[in-house]
Short mmCIF file of C-alpha atoms in Angstrom, two decimals:
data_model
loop_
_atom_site.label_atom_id
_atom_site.label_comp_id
_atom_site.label_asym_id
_atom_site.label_seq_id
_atom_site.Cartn_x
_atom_site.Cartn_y
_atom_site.Cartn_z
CA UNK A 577 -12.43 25.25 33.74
CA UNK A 578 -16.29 24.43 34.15
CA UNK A 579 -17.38 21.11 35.14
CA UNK A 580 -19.95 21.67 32.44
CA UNK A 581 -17.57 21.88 29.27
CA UNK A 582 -14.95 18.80 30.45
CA UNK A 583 -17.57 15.75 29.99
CA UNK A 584 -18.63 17.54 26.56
CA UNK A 585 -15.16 17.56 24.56
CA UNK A 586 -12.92 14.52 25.19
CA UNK A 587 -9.75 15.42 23.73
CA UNK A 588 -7.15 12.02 22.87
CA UNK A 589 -3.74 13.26 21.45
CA UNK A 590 -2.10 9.91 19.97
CA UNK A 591 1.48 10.45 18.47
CA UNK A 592 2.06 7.62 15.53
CA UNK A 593 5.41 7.29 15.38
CA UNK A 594 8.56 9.32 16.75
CA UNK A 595 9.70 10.10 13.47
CA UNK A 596 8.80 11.27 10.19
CA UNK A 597 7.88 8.12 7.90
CA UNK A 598 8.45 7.88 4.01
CA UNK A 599 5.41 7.14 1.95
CA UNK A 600 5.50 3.38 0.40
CA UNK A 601 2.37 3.28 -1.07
CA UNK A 602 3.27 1.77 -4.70
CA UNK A 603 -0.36 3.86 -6.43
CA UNK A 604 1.91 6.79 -5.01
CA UNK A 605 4.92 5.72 -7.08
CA UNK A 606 2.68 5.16 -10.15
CA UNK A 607 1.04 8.55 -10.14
CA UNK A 608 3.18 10.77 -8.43
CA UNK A 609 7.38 11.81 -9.45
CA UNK A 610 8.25 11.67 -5.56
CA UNK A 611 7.12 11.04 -2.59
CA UNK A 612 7.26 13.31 0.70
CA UNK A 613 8.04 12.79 4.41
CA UNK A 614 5.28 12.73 6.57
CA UNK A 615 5.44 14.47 10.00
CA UNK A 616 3.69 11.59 12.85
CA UNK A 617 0.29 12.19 12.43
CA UNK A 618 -2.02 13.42 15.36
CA UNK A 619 -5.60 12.12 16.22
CA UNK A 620 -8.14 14.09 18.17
CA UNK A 621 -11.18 12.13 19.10
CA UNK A 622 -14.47 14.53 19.38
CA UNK A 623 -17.09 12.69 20.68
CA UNK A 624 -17.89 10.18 17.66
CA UNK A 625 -15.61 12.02 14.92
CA UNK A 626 -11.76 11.61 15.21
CA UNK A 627 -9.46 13.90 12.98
CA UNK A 628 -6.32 13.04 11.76
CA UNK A 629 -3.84 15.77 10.71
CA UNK A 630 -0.02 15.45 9.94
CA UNK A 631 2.15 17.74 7.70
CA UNK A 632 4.90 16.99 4.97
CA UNK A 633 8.29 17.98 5.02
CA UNK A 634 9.20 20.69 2.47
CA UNK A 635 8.97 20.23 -0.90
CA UNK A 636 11.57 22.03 -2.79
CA UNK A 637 10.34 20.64 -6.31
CA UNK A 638 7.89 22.97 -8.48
CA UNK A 639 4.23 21.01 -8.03
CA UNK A 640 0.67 21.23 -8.76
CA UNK A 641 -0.81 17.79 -7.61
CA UNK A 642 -0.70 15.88 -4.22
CA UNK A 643 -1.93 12.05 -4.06
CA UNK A 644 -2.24 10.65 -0.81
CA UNK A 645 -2.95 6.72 -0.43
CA UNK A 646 -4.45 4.97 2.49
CA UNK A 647 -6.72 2.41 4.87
CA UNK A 648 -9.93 3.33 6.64
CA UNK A 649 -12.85 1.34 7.94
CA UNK A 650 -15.18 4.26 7.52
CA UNK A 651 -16.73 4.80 3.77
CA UNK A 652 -17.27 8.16 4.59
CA UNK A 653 -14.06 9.61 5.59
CA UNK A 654 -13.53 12.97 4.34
CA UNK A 655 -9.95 14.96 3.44
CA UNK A 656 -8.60 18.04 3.31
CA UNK A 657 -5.48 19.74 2.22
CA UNK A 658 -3.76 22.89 2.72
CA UNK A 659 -0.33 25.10 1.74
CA UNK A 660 1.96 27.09 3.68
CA UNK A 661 1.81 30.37 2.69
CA UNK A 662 4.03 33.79 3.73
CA UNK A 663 3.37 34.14 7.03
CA UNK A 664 0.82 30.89 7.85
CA UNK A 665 -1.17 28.80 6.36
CA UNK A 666 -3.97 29.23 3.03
CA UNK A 667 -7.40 27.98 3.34
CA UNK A 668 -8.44 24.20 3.77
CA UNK A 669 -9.26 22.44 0.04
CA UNK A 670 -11.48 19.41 -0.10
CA UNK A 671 -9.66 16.67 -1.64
CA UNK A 672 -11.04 14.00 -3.63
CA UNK A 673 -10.84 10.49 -2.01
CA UNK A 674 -11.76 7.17 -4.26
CA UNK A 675 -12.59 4.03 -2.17
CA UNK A 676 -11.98 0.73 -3.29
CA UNK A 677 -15.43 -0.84 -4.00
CA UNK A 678 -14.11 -4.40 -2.06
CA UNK A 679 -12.36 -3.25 0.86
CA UNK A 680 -11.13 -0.07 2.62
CA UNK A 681 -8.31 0.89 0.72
CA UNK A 682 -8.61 4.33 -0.63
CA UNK A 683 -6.45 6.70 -2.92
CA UNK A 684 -6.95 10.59 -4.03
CA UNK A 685 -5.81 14.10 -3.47
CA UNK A 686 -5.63 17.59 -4.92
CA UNK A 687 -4.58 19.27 -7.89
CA UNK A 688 -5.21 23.05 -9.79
CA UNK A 689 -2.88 24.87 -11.56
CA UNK A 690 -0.90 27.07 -9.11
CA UNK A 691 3.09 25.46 -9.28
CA UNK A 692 4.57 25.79 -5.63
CA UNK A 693 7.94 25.40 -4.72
CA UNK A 694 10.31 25.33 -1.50
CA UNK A 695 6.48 24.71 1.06
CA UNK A 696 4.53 22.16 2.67
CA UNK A 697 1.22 21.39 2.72
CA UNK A 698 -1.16 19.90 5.79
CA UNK A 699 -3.09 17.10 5.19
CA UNK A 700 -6.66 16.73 7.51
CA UNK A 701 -9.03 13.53 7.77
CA UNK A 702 -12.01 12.75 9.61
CA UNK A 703 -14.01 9.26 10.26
CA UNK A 704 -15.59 7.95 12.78
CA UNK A 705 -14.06 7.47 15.91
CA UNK A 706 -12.67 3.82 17.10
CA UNK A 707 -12.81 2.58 13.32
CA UNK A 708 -9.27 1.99 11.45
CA UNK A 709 -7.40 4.80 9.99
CA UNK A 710 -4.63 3.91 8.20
CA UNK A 711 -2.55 6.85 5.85
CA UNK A 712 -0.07 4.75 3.89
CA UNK A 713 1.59 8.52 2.67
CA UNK A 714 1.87 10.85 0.18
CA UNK A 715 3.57 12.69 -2.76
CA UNK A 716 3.75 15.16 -5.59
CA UNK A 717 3.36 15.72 -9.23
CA UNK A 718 4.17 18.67 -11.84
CA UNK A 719 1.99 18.02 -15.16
CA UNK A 720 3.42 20.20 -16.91
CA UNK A 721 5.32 17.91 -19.13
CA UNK A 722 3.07 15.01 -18.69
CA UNK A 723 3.29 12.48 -22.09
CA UNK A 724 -0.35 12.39 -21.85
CA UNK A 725 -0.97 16.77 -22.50
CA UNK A 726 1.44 16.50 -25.59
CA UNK A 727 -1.12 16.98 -28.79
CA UNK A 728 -1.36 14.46 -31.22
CA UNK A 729 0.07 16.20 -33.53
CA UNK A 730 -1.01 14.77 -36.97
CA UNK A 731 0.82 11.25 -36.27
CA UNK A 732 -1.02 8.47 -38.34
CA UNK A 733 -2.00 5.63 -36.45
CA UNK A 734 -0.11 2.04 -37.05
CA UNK A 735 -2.73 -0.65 -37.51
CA UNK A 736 -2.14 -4.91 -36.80
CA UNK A 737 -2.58 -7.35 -38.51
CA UNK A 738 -6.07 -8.11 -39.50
CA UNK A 739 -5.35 -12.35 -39.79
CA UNK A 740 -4.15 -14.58 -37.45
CA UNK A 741 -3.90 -17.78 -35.63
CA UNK A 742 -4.80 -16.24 -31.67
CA UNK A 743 -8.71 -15.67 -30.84
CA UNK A 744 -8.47 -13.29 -28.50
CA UNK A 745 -10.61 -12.95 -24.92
CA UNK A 746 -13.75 -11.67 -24.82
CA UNK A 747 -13.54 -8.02 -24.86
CA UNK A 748 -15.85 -5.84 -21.87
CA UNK A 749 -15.91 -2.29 -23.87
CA UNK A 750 -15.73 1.36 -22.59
CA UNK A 751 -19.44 1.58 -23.34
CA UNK A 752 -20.27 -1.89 -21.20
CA UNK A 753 -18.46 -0.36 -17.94
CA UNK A 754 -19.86 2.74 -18.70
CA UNK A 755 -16.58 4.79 -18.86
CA UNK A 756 -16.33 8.80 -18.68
CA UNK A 757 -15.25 10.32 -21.73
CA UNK A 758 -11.71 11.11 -23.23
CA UNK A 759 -10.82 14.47 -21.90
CA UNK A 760 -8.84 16.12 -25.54
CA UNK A 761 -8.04 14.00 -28.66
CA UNK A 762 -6.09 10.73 -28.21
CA UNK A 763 -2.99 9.93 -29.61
CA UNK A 764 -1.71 6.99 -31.60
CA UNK A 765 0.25 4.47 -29.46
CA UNK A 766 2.55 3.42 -31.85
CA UNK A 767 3.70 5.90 -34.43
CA UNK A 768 6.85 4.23 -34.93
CA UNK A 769 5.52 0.36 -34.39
CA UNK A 770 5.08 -1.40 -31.12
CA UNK A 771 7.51 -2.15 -28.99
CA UNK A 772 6.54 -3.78 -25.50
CA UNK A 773 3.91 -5.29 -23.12
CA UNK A 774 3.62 -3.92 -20.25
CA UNK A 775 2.48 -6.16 -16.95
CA UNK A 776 1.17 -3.94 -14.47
CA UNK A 777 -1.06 -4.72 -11.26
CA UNK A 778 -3.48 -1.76 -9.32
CA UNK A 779 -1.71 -1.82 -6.09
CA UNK A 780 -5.10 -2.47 -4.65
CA UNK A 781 -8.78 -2.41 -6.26
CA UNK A 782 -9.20 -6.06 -6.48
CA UNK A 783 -12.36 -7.55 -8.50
CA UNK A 784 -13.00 -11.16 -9.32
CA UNK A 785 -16.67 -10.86 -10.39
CA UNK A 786 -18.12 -8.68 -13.99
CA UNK A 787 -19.80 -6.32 -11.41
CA UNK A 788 -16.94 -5.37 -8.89
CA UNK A 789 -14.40 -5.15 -11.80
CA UNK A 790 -16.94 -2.27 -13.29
CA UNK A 791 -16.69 -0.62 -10.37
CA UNK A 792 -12.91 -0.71 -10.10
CA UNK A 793 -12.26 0.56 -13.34
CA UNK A 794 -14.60 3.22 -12.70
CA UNK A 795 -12.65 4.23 -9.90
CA UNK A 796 -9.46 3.78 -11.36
CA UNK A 797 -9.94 6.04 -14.22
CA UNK A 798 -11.97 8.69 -11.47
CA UNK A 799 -8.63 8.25 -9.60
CA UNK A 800 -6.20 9.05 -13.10
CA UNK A 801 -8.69 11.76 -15.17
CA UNK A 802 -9.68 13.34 -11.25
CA UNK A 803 -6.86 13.36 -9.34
CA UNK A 804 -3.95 12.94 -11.66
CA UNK A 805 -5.24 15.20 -14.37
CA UNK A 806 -4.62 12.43 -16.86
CA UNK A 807 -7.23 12.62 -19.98
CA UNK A 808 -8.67 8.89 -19.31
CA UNK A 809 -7.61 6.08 -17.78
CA UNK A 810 -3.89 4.99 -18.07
CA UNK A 811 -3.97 1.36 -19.35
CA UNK A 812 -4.69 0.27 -22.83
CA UNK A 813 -6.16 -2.99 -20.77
CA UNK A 814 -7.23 -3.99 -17.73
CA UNK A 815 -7.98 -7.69 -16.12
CA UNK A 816 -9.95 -8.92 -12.69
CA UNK A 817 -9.17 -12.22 -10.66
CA UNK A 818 -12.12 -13.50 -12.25
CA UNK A 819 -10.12 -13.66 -16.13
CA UNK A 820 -12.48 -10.92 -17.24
CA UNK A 821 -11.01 -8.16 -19.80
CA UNK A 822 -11.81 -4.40 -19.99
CA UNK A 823 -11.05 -2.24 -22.38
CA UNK A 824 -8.80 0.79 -20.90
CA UNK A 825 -7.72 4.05 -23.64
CA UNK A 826 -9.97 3.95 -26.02
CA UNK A 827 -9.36 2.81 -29.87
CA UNK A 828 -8.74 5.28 -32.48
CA UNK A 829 -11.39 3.49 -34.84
CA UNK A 830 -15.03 2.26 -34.26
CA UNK A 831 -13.57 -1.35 -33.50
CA UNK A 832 -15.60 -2.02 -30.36
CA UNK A 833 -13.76 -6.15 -30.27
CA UNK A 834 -10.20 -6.80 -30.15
CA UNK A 835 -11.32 -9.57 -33.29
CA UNK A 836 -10.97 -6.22 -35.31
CA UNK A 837 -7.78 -5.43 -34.47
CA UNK A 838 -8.03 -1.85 -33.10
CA UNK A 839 -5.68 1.26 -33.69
CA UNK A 840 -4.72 1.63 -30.16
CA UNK A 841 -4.39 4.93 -28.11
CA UNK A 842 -1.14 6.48 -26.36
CA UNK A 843 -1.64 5.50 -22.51
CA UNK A 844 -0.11 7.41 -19.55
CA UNK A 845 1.46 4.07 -17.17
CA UNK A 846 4.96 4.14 -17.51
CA UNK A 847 6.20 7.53 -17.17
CA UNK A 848 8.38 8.35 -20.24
CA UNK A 849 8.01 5.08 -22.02
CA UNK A 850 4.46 4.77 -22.76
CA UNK A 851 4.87 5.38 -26.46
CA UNK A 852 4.33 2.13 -28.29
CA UNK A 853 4.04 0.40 -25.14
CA UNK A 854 0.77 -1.61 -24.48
CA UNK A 855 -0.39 -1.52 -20.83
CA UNK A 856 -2.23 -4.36 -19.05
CA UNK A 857 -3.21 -3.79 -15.41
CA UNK A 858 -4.58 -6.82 -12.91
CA UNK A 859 -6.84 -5.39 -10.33
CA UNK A 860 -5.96 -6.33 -7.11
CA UNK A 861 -2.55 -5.52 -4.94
CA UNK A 862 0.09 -8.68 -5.29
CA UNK A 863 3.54 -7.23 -3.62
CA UNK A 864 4.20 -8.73 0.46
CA UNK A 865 6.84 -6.38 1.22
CA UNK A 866 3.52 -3.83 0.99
CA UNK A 867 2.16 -5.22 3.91
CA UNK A 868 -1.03 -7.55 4.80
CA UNK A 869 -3.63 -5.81 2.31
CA UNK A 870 -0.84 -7.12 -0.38
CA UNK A 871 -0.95 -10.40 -0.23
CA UNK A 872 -2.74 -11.31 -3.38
CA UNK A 873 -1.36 -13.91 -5.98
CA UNK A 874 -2.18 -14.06 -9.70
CA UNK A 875 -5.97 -16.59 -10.09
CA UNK A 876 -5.15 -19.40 -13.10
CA UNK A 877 -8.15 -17.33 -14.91
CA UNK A 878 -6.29 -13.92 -15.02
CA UNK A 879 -3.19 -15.71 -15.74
CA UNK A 880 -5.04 -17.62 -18.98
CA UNK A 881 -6.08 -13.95 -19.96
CA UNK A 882 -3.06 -12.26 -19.63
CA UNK A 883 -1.24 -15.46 -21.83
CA UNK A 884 -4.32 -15.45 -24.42
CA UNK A 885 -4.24 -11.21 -24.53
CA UNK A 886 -0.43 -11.33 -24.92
CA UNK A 887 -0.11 -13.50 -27.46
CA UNK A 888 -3.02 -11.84 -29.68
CA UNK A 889 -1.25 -8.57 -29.21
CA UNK A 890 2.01 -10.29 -30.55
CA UNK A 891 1.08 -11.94 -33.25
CA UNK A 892 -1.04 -9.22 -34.67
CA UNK A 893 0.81 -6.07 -33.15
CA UNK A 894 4.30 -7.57 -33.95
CA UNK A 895 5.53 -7.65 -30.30
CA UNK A 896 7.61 -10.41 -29.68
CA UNK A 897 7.13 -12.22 -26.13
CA UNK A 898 10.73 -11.64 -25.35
CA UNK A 899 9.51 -7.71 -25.27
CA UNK A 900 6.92 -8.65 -22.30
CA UNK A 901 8.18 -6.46 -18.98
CA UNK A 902 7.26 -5.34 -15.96
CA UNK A 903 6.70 -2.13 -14.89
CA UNK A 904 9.68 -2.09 -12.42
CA UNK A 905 11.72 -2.77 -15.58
CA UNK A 906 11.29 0.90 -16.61
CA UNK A 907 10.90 3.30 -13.45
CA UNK A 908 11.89 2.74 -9.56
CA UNK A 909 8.13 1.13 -8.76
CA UNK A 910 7.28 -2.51 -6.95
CA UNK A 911 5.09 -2.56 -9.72
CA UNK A 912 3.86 -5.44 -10.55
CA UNK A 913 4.16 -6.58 -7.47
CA UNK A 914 7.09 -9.37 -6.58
CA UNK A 915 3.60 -11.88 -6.71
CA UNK A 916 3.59 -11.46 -10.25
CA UNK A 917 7.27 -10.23 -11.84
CA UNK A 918 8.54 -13.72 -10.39
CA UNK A 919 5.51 -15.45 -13.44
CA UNK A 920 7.69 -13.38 -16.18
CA UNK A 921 10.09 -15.57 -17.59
CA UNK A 922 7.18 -18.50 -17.63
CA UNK A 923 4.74 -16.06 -18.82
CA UNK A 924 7.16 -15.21 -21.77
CA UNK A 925 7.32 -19.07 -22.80
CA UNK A 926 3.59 -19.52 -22.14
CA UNK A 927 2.97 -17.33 -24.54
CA UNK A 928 5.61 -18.29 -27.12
CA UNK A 929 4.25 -21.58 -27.18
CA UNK A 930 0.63 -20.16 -27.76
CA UNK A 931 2.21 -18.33 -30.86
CA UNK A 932 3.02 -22.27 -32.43
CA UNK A 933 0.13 -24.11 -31.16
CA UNK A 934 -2.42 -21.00 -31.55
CA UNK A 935 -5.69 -21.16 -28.84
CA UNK A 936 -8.72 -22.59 -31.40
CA UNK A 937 -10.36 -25.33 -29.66
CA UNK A 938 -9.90 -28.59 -31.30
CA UNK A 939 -12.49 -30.66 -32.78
CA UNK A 940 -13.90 -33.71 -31.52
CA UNK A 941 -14.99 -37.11 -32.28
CA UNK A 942 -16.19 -40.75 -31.03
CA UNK A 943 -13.88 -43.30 -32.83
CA UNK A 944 -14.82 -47.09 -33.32
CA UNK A 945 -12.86 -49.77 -34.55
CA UNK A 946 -13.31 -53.09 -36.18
CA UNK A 947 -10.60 -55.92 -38.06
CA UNK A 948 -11.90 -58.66 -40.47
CA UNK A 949 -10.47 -61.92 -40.79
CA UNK A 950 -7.85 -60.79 -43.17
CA UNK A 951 -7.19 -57.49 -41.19
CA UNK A 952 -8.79 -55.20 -42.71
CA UNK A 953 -9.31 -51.93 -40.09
CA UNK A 954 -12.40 -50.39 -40.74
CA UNK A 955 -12.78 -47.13 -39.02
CA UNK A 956 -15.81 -45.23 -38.18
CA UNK A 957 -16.60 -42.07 -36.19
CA UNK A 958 -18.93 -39.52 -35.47
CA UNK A 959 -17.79 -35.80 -34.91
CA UNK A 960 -19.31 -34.05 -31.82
CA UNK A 961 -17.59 -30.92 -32.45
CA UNK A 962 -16.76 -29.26 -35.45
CA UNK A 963 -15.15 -26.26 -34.03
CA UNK A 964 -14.24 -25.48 -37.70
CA UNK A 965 -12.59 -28.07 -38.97
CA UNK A 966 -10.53 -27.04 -42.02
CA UNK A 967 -9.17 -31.00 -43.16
CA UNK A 968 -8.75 -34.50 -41.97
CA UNK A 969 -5.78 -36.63 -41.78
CA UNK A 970 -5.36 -40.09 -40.57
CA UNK A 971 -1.76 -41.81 -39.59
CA UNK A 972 -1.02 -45.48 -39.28
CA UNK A 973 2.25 -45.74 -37.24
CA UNK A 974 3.51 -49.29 -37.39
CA UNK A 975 7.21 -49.72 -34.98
CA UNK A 976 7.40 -46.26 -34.92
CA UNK A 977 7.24 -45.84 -38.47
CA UNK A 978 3.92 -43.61 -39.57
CA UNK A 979 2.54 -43.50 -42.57
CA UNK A 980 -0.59 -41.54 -43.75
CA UNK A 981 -3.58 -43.44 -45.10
CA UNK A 982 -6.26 -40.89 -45.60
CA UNK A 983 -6.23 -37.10 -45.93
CA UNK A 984 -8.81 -34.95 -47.59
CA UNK A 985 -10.05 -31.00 -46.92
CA UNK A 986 -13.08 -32.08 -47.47
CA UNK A 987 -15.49 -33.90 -45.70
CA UNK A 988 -14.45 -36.83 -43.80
CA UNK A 989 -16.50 -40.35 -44.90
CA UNK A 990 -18.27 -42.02 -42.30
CA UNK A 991 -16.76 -45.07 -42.83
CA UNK A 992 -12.94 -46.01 -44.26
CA UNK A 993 -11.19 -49.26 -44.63
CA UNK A 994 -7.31 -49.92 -43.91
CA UNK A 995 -6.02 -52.49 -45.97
CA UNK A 996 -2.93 -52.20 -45.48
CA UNK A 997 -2.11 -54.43 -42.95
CA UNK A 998 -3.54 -58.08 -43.58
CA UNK A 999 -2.99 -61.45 -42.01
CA UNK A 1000 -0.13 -63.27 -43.35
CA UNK A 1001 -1.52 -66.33 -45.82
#
């Protein structure tokens, strides 16, 4: 070989592991039916590119769609797929790869409309060399009987309640985050009424701020309408570290607040039970057994979303908190994360109790007191916040025993006088 070409091309083989690995990756569970054996992996180093290539096991079951899920430093790695074929190998397809806008964590793949069976497919990445490269795995999808491609069919949509006791969070619309449009004609969620609440977390794509959690739900529903082949984004809800809410499917009428209580849309995130089952996703990754990148625990402003979100949707949608799951509760999935599944039974009672007490802020008001020398009490006050106060009642508890001494719906006098406790003589 000539000395010329050897300090040109340095070749580094690197072997991954001795065995075929299973794909854990818990976005693969959500979007795919299985996952697929991965052959070790093998990285050639080119001067300052490195490729990655590894190959799945056979795949017996008919597909059309492969997700792969991952780790790399590099924002500008690049993937390819290809199929086995009679007698070798088709041509390399460019897949599509969706980066988390807050770290390196990355999900996509391929999909068209040819249904294999009985091959495997090779999977290629580059990036640049000496940065980390990380494929978590892959696996497969057939769409063909996906809930979300069923037509809507006629079905009337099932409306809640327009009164209640909850105000619900602040709403960030479809329009706000700037959401593509509904591929087809939604459905109605709840033909037949409502029936759960489903907790959910986004195995990655945290957001705490208004501006990252745009661009995670921009890449989420990229990563569903794109890759999956879903027709929008599968939530009905979604919710950041920072407490902020975004509006997922959209609603079936021009309600653009969750004050008007919307006609909500069939969703596509729990395969086989998404009809009449509301979908609420927290951004960010919250299972350990994942691995470091998983680490995440629920913020006490999601949490006060989720509980104020909850129990609007149950008082006005006529889900009772009892109904409140987790996504593991209907398909084999970590989802949502051990972090967060271990909050249910609290969550449940959190939002029971905001049912009874309902979430309007109370009003407010500086008291002063005064006695006489017979004992007359003469109260007066001055109210620093109204925050819609309907009526007034006062209560004089004497050894435990109360007793009410004023109570009006109207406005409340700025001065009144207890007589009824006095001096003896």
């Amino acid at each position: 070989m000539s000395k010329r070409l050897l300090p040109s091309l340095a070749l580094m083989l690197a072997l991954v592991s001795a065995a075929a690995v299973p794909a854990l990756g818990q976005i693969l569970h959500d979007l795919t039916e299985r996952t697929v054996l991965l052959a070790p992996s093998e990285t050639v180093v080119a001067g300052k590119r490195a490729t990655l290539t590894t190959t799945s096991s056979v795949v017996e079951a008919p597909f059309n769609g492969v997700v792969i899920q991952g780790y790399a430093d590099d924002p500008n790695v690049k993937g390819w797929i290809r199929f086995e074929e009679r007698g070798g190998w088709g041509a390399w397809q460019p897949m599509r790869l969706i980066r988390s806008a807050t770290d390196g964590t990355f999900a996509g793949g391929y999909r068209d409309e040819i249904y294999r069976s009985g091959q495997r497919f090779e999977l290629r990445f580059e990036f640049t060399a000496g940065t980390s490269f990380h494929l978590v795995g892959a696996g497969v999808f057939d769409n063909r009987n996906d809930e979300d491609r069923q037509a809507a069919g006629g079905i009337v949509p099932r409306y809640g309640k327009k009164t209640g006791h909850i105000i619900p969070p602040p709403l960030i619309t479809r329009a706000e985050w700037g959401a593509a449009p509904f591929r087809g004609t939604p459905s109605p969620l709840a033909p037949n009424g409502y029936e759960y609440m489903t907790f959910h977390h986004a195995a990655g794509y945290s957001a705490t701020t208004k501006e990252e959690g745009i661009r995670q739900v921009k890449a989420i529903q990229d990563l569903h309408q794109n890759v999956r082949g879903w027709s929008d984004i599968g939530y009905q809800f979604l919710i950041d570290r920072g407490g902020h809410l975004y509006q997922g499917r959209p609603f079936l009428d021009d309600a653009t607040s969750l004050e008007e209580v919307p006609a909500l849309a069939l969703g596509a995130h729990v395969g086989g039970h998404n009809t009449g089952n509301i979908g609420v996703s927290l951004l960010g990754c919250y299972h350990p057994p994942e691995g470091s990148f998983c680490q995440e625990v629920i913020t006490p402003e999601a949490l006060e979303t989720y509980i104020v979100l909850f129990a609007f949707l149950s008082e006005r949608y006529g889900v009772e908190p009892e109904l409140i799951r987790g996504h593991r509760d209907f398909s084999s999935t970590a989802c949502p994360g051990d972090n967060n599944y271990v909050l249910l039974p609290s969550l449940r009672e959190d939002v029971a109790q905001m049912l009874l007490t309902g979430n309007a802020p109370l009003g407010q008001a500086v008291l002063a007191a005064s006695v006489d020398a017979v004992g007359v009490v003469r109260l007066a006050w001055e109210v620093v916040a109204d925050n819609g106060i309907a009526g007034f009642r006062l209560v004089r508890v004497i050894d435990g025993t109360p007793e009410i001494i004023y109570e009006s719906q109207a406005a409340l006098p700025d001065l009144i006088a207890d007589e009824g406790v006095r001096r003896p003589g």
